[in-house]
Structure formats: C-alpha cells, structure tokens
C-alpha cells in the first residue's frame, strides 16, 4: 500500500472517531492526501474546486426535487392509504399485518425515497395495530426495520442517482429499471420469513375484505402510486430525463396533497421547503466532499493499489466479489448509505470492471449491500427509528431480525452472482447493452 492510502483512510478514521461530521471528515482527509504531493494553498484550492465543479451537474438537480416530492408525500397522508391497500393484498396470509407492513414499506419507500421516513410513517401506523392483534413488539419492529429499505431499490431512488454521478454517467434509467426485481425479491423474501414465524406463533389472519373495501383501498392508493407510473413511464418512454421526472414528481405531489387530498395547506409549505432544503444541503455537501476525495484517490493511485491487493488475494472473480460484499456489509454497520456509496464506489468500481461486471449490476449490488447495513447495529439509522416507533429496544429486535438478515444475505449473493436478475429488465425495456 502506498502512503496516500494510509494518510487518506487513517486521517478519515481518526476524524470519525473524534466525532467530526462526516462531510468535513471526508474533505479534510482529501486535503491531507493532496498535501503529500503539493503545497497547502494548492491542496485547499483543488479540494474547493473539485467540490464546486462536482456539484455543477444537471443530473444532481434530481436529488433536491425527489427529496421535496418525498417530504410532500410524507405530510400528505399517503402512508395510511398505502397501508389500507397492503391490508387488502395481504389480509388472508398468516400474520397478515406483518405482510402488510412489508408491502406498505415497499410502496411508501419507493414514493418517499427514504428508508427512515418509511420506517417512521409505516411503522408508526402499524405498531399499534399489531399490538392490538397480539403481535410481539420485537417481531413487529424487526419486520418494519428489515423491510423499510426495500424502497431504496425500487425506483425512483436518489441513491441510484448518486451512484450514476459518481460513476461518470451510468444510465439512470437503466439503474432505475434494474432495481425492480431485486427490490421485489427483497420484499418477498422478508414476507416468506415473516409468514413462517407468524404461522408458528399463531398470529391471526384478517377477515376476507368485501368488494367495497377492496375498491375503496385501490381507489385511495391509485393516485399516490401513480407518482411512480408518471416518473418511470416518462423515463422509459423517453419523454423526460430523471431530473425532469423529479420536477414532475414535485408538481404531482403538490397537486395530490394540496389540491386533491387537502392533507396539507399553503401554510405548511414553507416548513416542508425548509426541511427539504436542509436535507438537500447535507446530502450535497457530502457529495461535493466525496468528489474531492475521489480526486485525491485518483491522484494518489489509491484505487489501483486496492485493486492490486484484491486481485492479489485471488484470481477467482467469485472470491473477489465475495470479499467486496463482505467489506461493504461491514462498512454498512457503521456508516450511513450515502457516504459509504460516495467513498467506496470509486474504490471498488475499477475492480469490478476488471472482472467484466456491468456498472448497472454493480450499482444494484452495492445498493443492496448498504440497504442491509442501515438495518444493522451499531449505527443503522433504520434500526434506531424502527425501535423507537415500535416501542421496543434493540436487544429485543435482534433475535427476530437474525432470520431476516439471513434471507437478505442469501438474496444479496444471488443478485451478485446472477447478473440477469438486475440486467434483464433494462435489456428488455430499454435495449440496454444491445
């Protein structure tokens, strides 16, 4: 390993241990790495220049728009409508409310683009219902925690937009379409585990819904789900880009929450805009700092050094992909999704390209890895939010989470080693790779 590796990652680890905010830790470690090769003034100038030029991107405009659309939908009473639809879909299965939780998280997460928002909104509604039906709180919270990241794979996904930017323009449309099958598999896998546990514990099956209840649930949920149709239909049909789709999503969400459902008023908008602006600022600061770090990595030949180490361990692609997966799973236990994506994509992408792995496939694998990470201790954000809204402790959710972790890990390796799971739909719908 060269000295740049030790300076970059060593300083980053020290700064994180001292509690420095992650964006500042990234920027500082990048500056210290440049100091190995040039003076202080030049190092600071290059970091500032990389941050500014990296954020000057039309593609990045999609992120604040999607964040704003998600916040509007979160405040617009959408969660309850999706939960009612999920009850209709899963009502006759053993442990109906557990299945309802998973399905609602898949739908709401895709609309809101946030695992934490999904865990809070869906879990906050489902926890009291499950309590009344005699569900163990640890089990209920575990189902909510494990399933809330499914919406990060099912488009639209700001995470995949960030990945596209880091990789220099991997097709956002292809990434979006590629996330459908892995995201749905993730949800179905969790429903299978939840169903087995629910049947063993004798959790109740819901009454068969009447035709009127089914029609009401579909009617109430069809417009919120229409947001996904508008975005993905427009992108796949080539009507607009991902950024234009994000702007359309904001208009759609405003019409839905402000005019149609009237769950929010004009007076609520300033608070929603401020909340969205704060979230956007945090995300974009991390992206800008990480772009500077990527430049420092390239300048210090760090990806080449790490690639040489990984390729030196084994010449077997399966073993190298296993090592990358294990590394990302470990990273996910102590680092949130966006910074992990920003830091480790430039490191591992060249390695996977040497192995002949498609960048769209790797983007899905990496996102799947980090989805698992936000559910795991000690730093998983979804874990803490899920325990809070579920009225239970981390100690009580770990045991029911273990079989869910196992099925997620199994699916991760299936998605990793079977590329067509991710690439089939982009090839059929978009002619990707043709």
CSV table of C-alpha atoms in Angstrom, one decimal:
chain,number,residue,atom,x,y,z
A,1,UNK,CA,0.0,0.0,0.0
A,2,UNK,CA,1.3,3.5,-0.8
A,3,UNK,CA,1.5,6.4,1.7
A,4,UNK,CA,-1.6,8.1,0.2
A,5,UNK,CA,-3.8,5.1,1.3
A,6,UNK,CA,-2.6,5.4,4.9
A,7,UNK,CA,-3.0,9.2,5.0
A,8,UNK,CA,-6.4,9.2,3.4
A,9,UNK,CA,-8.0,6.4,5.4
A,10,UNK,CA,-6.0,6.9,8.6
A,11,UNK,CA,-7.0,10.6,8.9
A,12,UNK,CA,-10.6,9.8,7.9
A,13,UNK,CA,-10.8,7.1,10.7
A,14,UNK,CA,-9.3,9.4,13.3
A,15,UNK,CA,-11.6,12.3,12.4
A,16,UNK,CA,-14.7,10.0,12.5
A,17,UNK,CA,-13.6,8.6,15.9
A,18,UNK,CA,-13.3,12.2,17.2
A,19,UNK,CA,-16.9,12.8,16.1
A,20,UNK,CA,-16.2,15.2,13.2
A,21,UNK,CA,-19.2,15.5,10.9
A,22,UNK,CA,-18.7,13.0,8.0
A,23,UNK,CA,-18.7,15.6,5.2
A,24,UNK,CA,-15.9,17.6,7.0
A,25,UNK,CA,-14.0,14.4,7.8
A,26,UNK,CA,-14.1,13.5,4.1
A,27,UNK,CA,-13.0,16.9,2.9
A,28,UNK,CA,-10.2,17.2,5.5
A,29,UNK,CA,-8.8,13.7,4.7
A,30,UNK,CA,-8.8,14.6,1.0
A,31,UNK,CA,-6.9,17.8,1.7
A,32,UNK,CA,-4.3,16.0,3.8
A,33,UNK,CA,-3.8,13.5,1.0
A,34,UNK,CA,-3.2,16.3,-1.6
A,35,UNK,CA,-0.6,17.7,0.9
A,36,UNK,CA,1.6,14.7,0.1
A,37,UNK,CA,2.0,15.9,-3.4
A,38,UNK,CA,1.8,19.7,-3.3
A,39,UNK,CA,1.6,22.8,-1.0
A,40,UNK,CA,-1.1,23.9,1.4
A,41,UNK,CA,-2.6,26.6,-0.9
A,42,UNK,CA,-2.8,24.3,-3.9
A,43,UNK,CA,-4.3,21.4,-1.9
A,44,UNK,CA,-7.1,23.6,-0.4
A,45,UNK,CA,-7.7,25.2,-3.9
A,46,UNK,CA,-8.0,21.8,-5.6
A,47,UNK,CA,-10.4,20.4,-2.9
A,48,UNK,CA,-12.6,23.6,-3.2
A,49,UNK,CA,-12.5,23.5,-7.0
A,50,UNK,CA,-13.5,19.8,-7.1
A,51,UNK,CA,-16.4,20.3,-4.7
A,52,UNK,CA,-17.7,23.3,-6.7
A,53,UNK,CA,-17.3,21.7,-10.2
A,54,UNK,CA,-18.6,18.3,-9.0
A,55,UNK,CA,-21.9,19.9,-7.8
A,56,UNK,CA,-22.3,21.8,-11.1
A,57,UNK,CA,-24.4,19.0,-12.6
A,58,UNK,CA,-27.8,18.9,-14.2
A,59,UNK,CA,-28.3,15.3,-13.0
A,60,UNK,CA,-27.8,16.4,-9.4
A,61,UNK,CA,-30.9,18.6,-9.6
A,62,UNK,CA,-33.0,15.4,-9.4
A,63,UNK,CA,-31.9,14.9,-5.8
A,64,UNK,CA,-33.5,18.1,-4.2
A,65,UNK,CA,-36.6,17.6,-6.3
A,66,UNK,CA,-37.0,13.9,-5.2
A,67,UNK,CA,-36.4,14.9,-1.6
A,68,UNK,CA,-39.1,17.7,-1.8
A,69,UNK,CA,-41.6,15.3,-3.5
A,70,UNK,CA,-41.0,12.7,-0.8
A,71,UNK,CA,-41.5,15.2,2.0
A,72,UNK,CA,-44.7,16.5,0.5
A,73,UNK,CA,-46.0,12.9,0.1
A,74,UNK,CA,-44.9,12.1,3.7
A,75,UNK,CA,-47.0,15.0,5.0
A,76,UNK,CA,-49.9,14.3,2.6
A,77,UNK,CA,-51.5,11.4,4.4
A,78,UNK,CA,-50.2,8.9,1.9
A,79,UNK,CA,-48.9,6.2,4.3
A,80,UNK,CA,-52.4,5.3,5.6
A,81,UNK,CA,-53.8,4.9,2.1
A,82,UNK,CA,-50.9,2.6,1.1
A,83,UNK,CA,-51.4,0.6,4.3
A,84,UNK,CA,-55.1,0.0,3.6
A,85,UNK,CA,-54.1,-1.3,0.1
A,86,UNK,CA,-51.5,-3.5,1.6
A,87,UNK,CA,-54.1,-5.0,4.0
A,88,UNK,CA,-56.3,-5.9,1.1
A,89,UNK,CA,-53.4,-7.5,-0.7
A,90,UNK,CA,-52.0,-9.5,2.3
A,91,UNK,CA,-55.1,-9.9,4.5
A,92,UNK,CA,-55.5,-13.7,4.0
A,93,UNK,CA,-51.9,-14.6,4.7
A,94,UNK,CA,-50.7,-15.9,8.1
A,95,UNK,CA,-49.5,-12.9,10.1
A,96,UNK,CA,-51.4,-10.6,7.8
A,97,UNK,CA,-50.3,-7.4,9.5
A,98,UNK,CA,-46.6,-8.3,9.1
A,99,UNK,CA,-47.1,-8.8,5.4
A,100,UNK,CA,-49.0,-5.6,5.3
A,101,UNK,CA,-46.0,-3.8,6.9
A,102,UNK,CA,-43.6,-5.2,4.2
A,103,UNK,CA,-45.8,-4.3,1.3
A,104,UNK,CA,-46.6,-0.8,2.6
A,105,UNK,CA,-42.8,-0.2,3.1
A,106,UNK,CA,-42.1,-1.3,-0.5
A,107,UNK,CA,-44.7,1.1,-1.8
A,108,UNK,CA,-44.1,4.0,0.6
A,109,UNK,CA,-40.3,3.7,0.4
A,110,UNK,CA,-40.4,3.9,-3.4
A,111,UNK,CA,-42.6,7.0,-3.2
A,112,UNK,CA,-40.7,8.8,-0.4
A,113,UNK,CA,-37.2,7.6,-1.4
A,114,UNK,CA,-36.2,7.3,2.3
A,115,UNK,CA,-35.9,4.2,4.4
A,116,UNK,CA,-36.1,6.2,7.6
A,117,UNK,CA,-39.2,8.0,6.6
A,118,UNK,CA,-40.8,4.7,5.6
A,119,UNK,CA,-39.9,3.1,8.9
A,120,UNK,CA,-41.3,6.1,10.8
A,121,UNK,CA,-44.5,6.6,8.8
A,122,UNK,CA,-45.5,2.9,8.2
A,123,UNK,CA,-44.2,1.6,11.5
A,124,UNK,CA,-45.9,4.4,13.4
A,125,UNK,CA,-49.3,3.3,12.0
A,126,UNK,CA,-48.6,-0.5,12.1
A,127,UNK,CA,-47.2,-0.8,15.6
A,128,UNK,CA,-50.5,0.0,17.5
A,129,UNK,CA,-52.5,-2.3,15.1
A,130,UNK,CA,-50.1,-5.2,15.7
A,131,UNK,CA,-50.1,-4.6,19.4
A,132,UNK,CA,-53.9,-5.0,19.4
A,133,UNK,CA,-53.7,-8.2,17.5
A,134,UNK,CA,-51.2,-9.7,20.0
A,135,UNK,CA,-48.0,-9.5,17.9
A,136,UNK,CA,-44.8,-9.5,19.8
A,137,UNK,CA,-43.3,-6.0,19.7
A,138,UNK,CA,-39.8,-7.2,18.9
A,139,UNK,CA,-41.1,-9.2,15.9
A,140,UNK,CA,-43.3,-6.3,14.6
A,141,UNK,CA,-40.4,-3.9,14.8
A,142,UNK,CA,-38.0,-6.3,13.2
A,143,UNK,CA,-40.3,-6.7,10.2
A,144,UNK,CA,-40.6,-2.9,9.8
A,145,UNK,CA,-36.8,-2.4,10.2
A,146,UNK,CA,-35.8,-5.1,7.7
A,147,UNK,CA,-38.4,-4.1,5.1
A,148,UNK,CA,-38.1,-0.3,5.1
A,149,UNK,CA,-35.0,-0.2,2.8
A,150,UNK,CA,-36.8,-2.1,0.0
A,151,UNK,CA,-38.0,1.2,-1.4
A,152,UNK,CA,-34.3,2.3,-1.9
A,153,UNK,CA,-34.0,-0.3,-4.6
A,154,UNK,CA,-37.5,0.1,-6.1
A,155,UNK,CA,-37.3,3.4,-8.2
A,156,UNK,CA,-37.3,6.3,-8.1
A,157,UNK,CA,-34.2,6.2,-5.9
A,158,UNK,CA,-31.9,9.1,-5.1
A,159,UNK,CA,-29.3,6.6,-4.1
A,160,UNK,CA,-29.0,5.3,-7.6
A,161,UNK,CA,-28.8,8.9,-8.9
A,162,UNK,CA,-25.8,9.5,-6.7
A,163,UNK,CA,-24.2,6.3,-7.9
A,164,UNK,CA,-24.7,7.4,-11.5
A,165,UNK,CA,-23.0,10.7,-10.8
A,166,UNK,CA,-20.0,9.0,-9.1
A,167,UNK,CA,-19.5,6.5,-11.9
A,168,UNK,CA,-19.4,9.2,-14.5
A,169,UNK,CA,-22.8,8.8,-16.1
A,170,UNK,CA,-24.1,5.2,-15.7
A,171,UNK,CA,-27.6,5.3,-17.2
A,172,UNK,CA,-30.1,6.4,-14.5
A,173,UNK,CA,-32.9,4.9,-16.5
A,174,UNK,CA,-31.1,1.5,-16.6
A,175,UNK,CA,-30.3,1.7,-12.9
A,176,UNK,CA,-33.9,2.5,-12.0
A,177,UNK,CA,-35.4,-0.3,-14.1
A,178,UNK,CA,-32.7,-2.7,-12.8
A,179,UNK,CA,-33.8,-2.1,-9.2
A,180,UNK,CA,-37.3,-3.5,-9.6
A,181,UNK,CA,-36.6,-7.3,-9.5
A,182,UNK,CA,-34.0,-7.2,-6.6
A,183,UNK,CA,-36.3,-4.8,-4.6
A,184,UNK,CA,-39.3,-7.1,-5.1
A,185,UNK,CA,-37.3,-10.2,-4.3
A,186,UNK,CA,-36.1,-8.4,-1.1
A,187,UNK,CA,-39.7,-7.8,-0.1
A,188,UNK,CA,-40.9,-11.3,-1.0
A,189,UNK,CA,-38.0,-12.9,0.9
A,190,UNK,CA,-38.9,-11.0,4.1
A,191,UNK,CA,-42.6,-11.8,3.7
A,192,UNK,CA,-41.7,-15.5,3.5
A,193,UNK,CA,-39.7,-15.4,6.8
A,194,UNK,CA,-42.4,-13.3,8.5
A,195,UNK,CA,-45.1,-15.7,7.3
A,196,UNK,CA,-43.3,-18.7,8.7
A,197,UNK,CA,-42.7,-17.1,12.1
A,198,UNK,CA,-46.3,-15.8,12.2
A,199,UNK,CA,-47.7,-19.2,11.4
A,200,UNK,CA,-45.6,-20.8,14.2
A,201,UNK,CA,-46.8,-18.2,16.7
A,202,UNK,CA,-50.4,-18.4,15.6
A,203,UNK,CA,-50.8,-14.8,14.6
A,204,UNK,CA,-54.3,-14.1,13.2
A,205,UNK,CA,-55.4,-14.0,9.5
A,206,UNK,CA,-57.5,-11.0,8.6
A,207,UNK,CA,-61.1,-11.3,7.6
A,208,UNK,CA,-61.8,-11.5,3.9
A,209,UNK,CA,-62.3,-7.9,2.7
A,210,UNK,CA,-65.6,-7.1,1.0
A,211,UNK,CA,-65.7,-5.9,-2.6
A,212,UNK,CA,-66.4,-2.4,-1.5
A,213,UNK,CA,-63.4,-2.4,0.9
A,214,UNK,CA,-61.1,-3.6,-2.0
A,215,UNK,CA,-62.4,-1.0,-4.4
A,216,UNK,CA,-62.0,1.8,-1.7
A,217,UNK,CA,-58.5,0.7,-0.9
A,218,UNK,CA,-57.5,0.6,-4.6
A,219,UNK,CA,-59.2,4.0,-5.3
A,220,UNK,CA,-57.4,5.7,-2.4
A,221,UNK,CA,-54.0,4.3,-3.3
A,222,UNK,CA,-54.0,4.5,-7.0
A,223,UNK,CA,-53.2,8.2,-7.2
A,224,UNK,CA,-50.1,8.0,-4.8
A,225,UNK,CA,-48.9,5.0,-6.8
A,226,UNK,CA,-49.4,7.0,-9.9
A,227,UNK,CA,-46.4,9.0,-9.0
A,228,UNK,CA,-44.2,6.0,-9.8
A,229,UNK,CA,-46.0,5.5,-13.0
A,230,UNK,CA,-45.5,9.1,-14.1
A,231,UNK,CA,-41.8,9.0,-13.2
A,232,UNK,CA,-40.9,5.6,-14.6
A,233,UNK,CA,-43.3,5.7,-17.5
A,234,UNK,CA,-41.9,9.1,-18.6
A,235,UNK,CA,-38.2,8.0,-18.3
A,236,UNK,CA,-38.7,4.6,-20.0
A,237,UNK,CA,-40.7,6.2,-22.8
A,238,UNK,CA,-38.0,8.9,-23.2
A,239,UNK,CA,-40.5,11.7,-22.5
A,240,UNK,CA,-38.1,13.3,-19.9
A,241,UNK,CA,-34.8,12.7,-18.1
A,242,UNK,CA,-34.5,11.7,-14.5
A,243,UNK,CA,-34.1,15.3,-13.5
A,244,UNK,CA,-37.2,16.4,-15.4
A,245,UNK,CA,-39.1,13.4,-13.9
A,246,UNK,CA,-38.1,14.6,-10.4
A,247,UNK,CA,-39.5,18.1,-11.2
A,248,UNK,CA,-42.7,16.5,-12.5
A,249,UNK,CA,-42.9,14.4,-9.3
A,250,UNK,CA,-42.9,17.6,-7.2
A,251,UNK,CA,-45.8,19.1,-9.2
A,252,UNK,CA,-47.7,15.8,-9.0
A,253,UNK,CA,-47.1,15.5,-5.2
A,254,UNK,CA,-48.2,19.1,-4.7
A,255,UNK,CA,-51.4,18.6,-6.7
A,256,UNK,CA,-52.2,15.4,-4.8
A,257,UNK,CA,-51.5,16.6,-1.2
A,258,UNK,CA,-52.6,20.3,-1.6
A,259,UNK,CA,-55.5,20.1,-4.0
A,260,UNK,CA,-56.9,16.6,-4.2
A,261,UNK,CA,-56.5,15.2,-0.6
A,262,UNK,CA,-56.1,18.6,1.1
A,263,UNK,CA,-53.9,17.0,3.8
A,264,UNK,CA,-51.6,20.0,3.7
A,265,UNK,CA,-52.2,23.7,3.3
A,266,UNK,CA,-50.3,26.5,1.7
A,267,UNK,CA,-49.2,27.5,5.2
A,268,UNK,CA,-47.5,24.1,5.6
A,269,UNK,CA,-45.3,24.6,2.5
A,270,UNK,CA,-42.6,26.8,4.0
A,271,UNK,CA,-41.8,24.3,6.7
A,272,UNK,CA,-41.7,21.5,4.1
A,273,UNK,CA,-39.4,23.6,1.8
A,274,UNK,CA,-37.0,24.4,4.7
A,275,UNK,CA,-36.9,20.7,5.8
A,276,UNK,CA,-36.2,19.7,2.2
A,277,UNK,CA,-33.5,22.4,1.8
A,278,UNK,CA,-31.7,21.3,5.0
A,279,UNK,CA,-31.7,17.6,3.8
A,280,UNK,CA,-30.5,18.6,0.4
A,281,UNK,CA,-27.7,20.7,1.8
A,282,UNK,CA,-26.4,17.8,3.9
A,283,UNK,CA,-26.6,15.4,1.0
A,284,UNK,CA,-24.9,17.8,-1.5
A,285,UNK,CA,-22.2,18.8,1.0
A,286,UNK,CA,-21.3,15.1,1.4
A,287,UNK,CA,-21.4,14.6,-2.4
A,288,UNK,CA,-19.1,17.6,-3.0
A,289,UNK,CA,-16.6,16.5,-0.4
A,290,UNK,CA,-16.7,12.9,-1.7
A,291,UNK,CA,-16.0,14.1,-5.2
A,292,UNK,CA,-12.9,15.8,-3.8
A,293,UNK,CA,-11.9,12.6,-2.0
A,294,UNK,CA,-12.4,10.6,-5.3
A,295,UNK,CA,-10.0,13.1,-7.0
A,296,UNK,CA,-7.5,12.6,-4.1
A,297,UNK,CA,-7.8,8.8,-4.5
A,298,UNK,CA,-7.1,9.0,-8.2
A,299,UNK,CA,-4.2,11.4,-7.7
A,300,UNK,CA,-2.6,9.1,-5.2
A,301,UNK,CA,-3.4,5.9,-7.3
A,302,UNK,CA,-5.4,4.5,-4.4
A,303,UNK,CA,-7.9,2.6,-6.4
A,304,UNK,CA,-5.1,0.9,-8.3
A,305,UNK,CA,-3.4,0.0,-5.0
A,306,UNK,CA,-6.6,-1.5,-3.6
A,307,UNK,CA,-7.3,-3.3,-6.9
A,308,UNK,CA,-3.9,-4.8,-6.8
A,309,UNK,CA,-4.4,-6.1,-3.3
A,310,UNK,CA,-7.8,-7.6,-4.1
A,311,UNK,CA,-6.6,-9.2,-7.3
A,312,UNK,CA,-3.6,-10.4,-5.5
A,313,UNK,CA,-5.8,-12.3,-3.0
A,314,UNK,CA,-7.3,-14.5,-5.7
A,315,UNK,CA,-7.7,-14.6,-9.4
A,316,UNK,CA,-11.2,-16.1,-8.9
A,317,UNK,CA,-13.9,-13.5,-9.7
A,318,UNK,CA,-16.3,-15.2,-7.3
A,319,UNK,CA,-13.9,-14.9,-4.4
A,320,UNK,CA,-13.2,-11.2,-5.2
A,321,UNK,CA,-16.9,-10.3,-5.3
A,322,UNK,CA,-17.3,-12.2,-2.0
A,323,UNK,CA,-14.5,-10.1,-0.5
A,324,UNK,CA,-16.1,-6.9,-1.8
A,325,UNK,CA,-19.5,-7.9,-0.4
A,326,UNK,CA,-18.1,-8.7,3.0
A,327,UNK,CA,-16.3,-5.3,3.1
A,328,UNK,CA,-19.4,-3.4,2.1
A,329,UNK,CA,-21.5,-5.3,4.7
A,330,UNK,CA,-19.0,-4.4,7.4
A,331,UNK,CA,-18.9,-0.8,6.2
A,332,UNK,CA,-22.7,-0.6,6.3
A,333,UNK,CA,-22.7,-1.5,10.0
A,334,UNK,CA,-21.0,1.8,11.0
A,335,UNK,CA,-21.5,4.2,8.1
A,336,UNK,CA,-24.8,5.5,6.6
A,337,UNK,CA,-25.7,4.7,3.0
A,338,UNK,CA,-24.8,7.9,1.1
A,339,UNK,CA,-21.3,8.5,2.5
A,340,UNK,CA,-20.5,4.8,2.1
A,341,UNK,CA,-21.7,4.9,-1.5
A,342,UNK,CA,-19.7,8.0,-2.2
A,343,UNK,CA,-16.4,6.7,-0.7
A,344,UNK,CA,-16.4,3.1,-1.8
A,345,UNK,CA,-17.8,3.3,-5.3
A,346,UNK,CA,-14.6,4.8,-6.8
A,347,UNK,CA,-12.6,2.2,-4.9
A,348,UNK,CA,-14.5,-1.0,-6.0
A,349,UNK,CA,-15.9,0.0,-9.4
A,350,UNK,CA,-12.5,-0.3,-11.2
A,351,UNK,CA,-12.0,-3.7,-9.6
A,352,UNK,CA,-15.4,-5.0,-10.8
A,353,UNK,CA,-14.8,-3.5,-14.2
A,354,UNK,CA,-11.6,-5.5,-14.4
A,355,UNK,CA,-13.7,-8.6,-13.7
A,356,UNK,CA,-16.1,-7.7,-16.5
A,357,UNK,CA,-19.0,-6.7,-14.2
A,358,UNK,CA,-21.6,-4.3,-15.7
A,359,UNK,CA,-21.7,-1.0,-13.8
A,360,UNK,CA,-25.5,-1.1,-13.6
A,361,UNK,CA,-25.3,-4.6,-12.0
A,362,UNK,CA,-22.6,-3.4,-9.5
A,363,UNK,CA,-24.8,-0.4,-8.6
A,364,UNK,CA,-27.6,-2.7,-7.6
A,365,UNK,CA,-25.3,-5.0,-5.7
A,366,UNK,CA,-23.8,-2.1,-3.8
A,367,UNK,CA,-27.1,-0.5,-3.0
A,368,UNK,CA,-28.5,-3.9,-1.8
A,369,UNK,CA,-25.4,-4.3,0.5
A,370,UNK,CA,-25.9,-0.9,2.0
A,371,UNK,CA,-29.7,-1.4,2.4
A,372,UNK,CA,-28.8,-4.3,4.7
A,373,UNK,CA,-26.3,-2.0,6.5
A,374,UNK,CA,-28.8,0.6,7.6
A,375,UNK,CA,-30.7,-2.2,9.4
A,376,UNK,CA,-27.8,-3.4,11.4
A,377,UNK,CA,-26.2,-2.3,14.7
A,378,UNK,CA,-24.3,-0.3,15.8
A,379,UNK,CA,-25.1,2.7,13.6
A,380,UNK,CA,-28.1,1.5,11.4
A,381,UNK,CA,-30.4,4.5,11.2
A,382,UNK,CA,-33.4,2.4,10.3
A,383,UNK,CA,-32.7,0.2,13.3
A,384,UNK,CA,-33.0,3.0,15.8
A,385,UNK,CA,-36.1,4.6,14.1
A,386,UNK,CA,-37.8,1.2,13.9
A,387,UNK,CA,-37.2,0.5,17.5
A,388,UNK,CA,-38.4,4.0,18.5
A,389,UNK,CA,-41.7,3.8,16.7
A,390,UNK,CA,-42.2,0.2,17.6
A,391,UNK,CA,-41.9,1.0,21.3
A,392,UNK,CA,-39.1,-1.6,21.9
A,393,UNK,CA,-35.4,-2.0,22.4
A,394,UNK,CA,-32.6,-3.1,20.1
A,395,UNK,CA,-31.9,-6.1,22.3
A,396,UNK,CA,-35.5,-7.3,21.7
A,397,UNK,CA,-35.4,-7.0,17.9
A,398,UNK,CA,-32.1,-8.6,17.2
A,399,UNK,CA,-33.3,-12.2,17.7
A,400,UNK,CA,-36.3,-11.9,15.3
A,401,UNK,CA,-34.0,-9.9,12.9
A,402,UNK,CA,-31.5,-12.8,12.6
A,403,UNK,CA,-33.6,-15.0,10.1
A,404,UNK,CA,-34.4,-11.8,8.2
A,405,UNK,CA,-30.7,-10.9,7.9
A,406,UNK,CA,-30.0,-14.5,6.7
A,407,UNK,CA,-32.6,-14.3,3.9
A,408,UNK,CA,-31.3,-10.8,2.9
A,409,UNK,CA,-27.8,-12.1,2.8
A,410,UNK,CA,-28.9,-15.1,0.7
A,411,UNK,CA,-30.7,-12.8,-1.8
A,412,UNK,CA,-27.7,-10.4,-1.9
A,413,UNK,CA,-25.4,-13.2,-3.1
A,414,UNK,CA,-28.0,-14.4,-5.6
A,415,UNK,CA,-28.2,-10.9,-7.0
A,416,UNK,CA,-24.4,-10.7,-7.0
A,417,UNK,CA,-23.7,-13.9,-8.8
A,418,UNK,CA,-26.7,-13.9,-11.2
A,419,UNK,CA,-26.4,-10.6,-13.2
A,420,UNK,CA,-29.6,-11.2,-15.2
A,421,UNK,CA,-31.7,-10.6,-12.2
A,422,UNK,CA,-30.7,-7.0,-12.4
A,423,UNK,CA,-30.0,-6.6,-16.1
A,424,UNK,CA,-32.9,-8.5,-17.7
A,425,UNK,CA,-35.5,-5.6,-17.4
A,426,UNK,CA,-33.1,-2.9,-18.6
A,427,UNK,CA,-32.3,-5.0,-21.7
A,428,UNK,CA,-35.9,-5.8,-22.5
A,429,UNK,CA,-37.4,-2.3,-21.8
A,430,UNK,CA,-34.5,0.0,-22.7
A,431,UNK,CA,-32.3,-2.1,-25.0
A,432,UNK,CA,-29.5,-1.6,-22.5
A,433,UNK,CA,-26.2,-3.1,-23.6
A,434,UNK,CA,-27.5,-4.0,-27.0
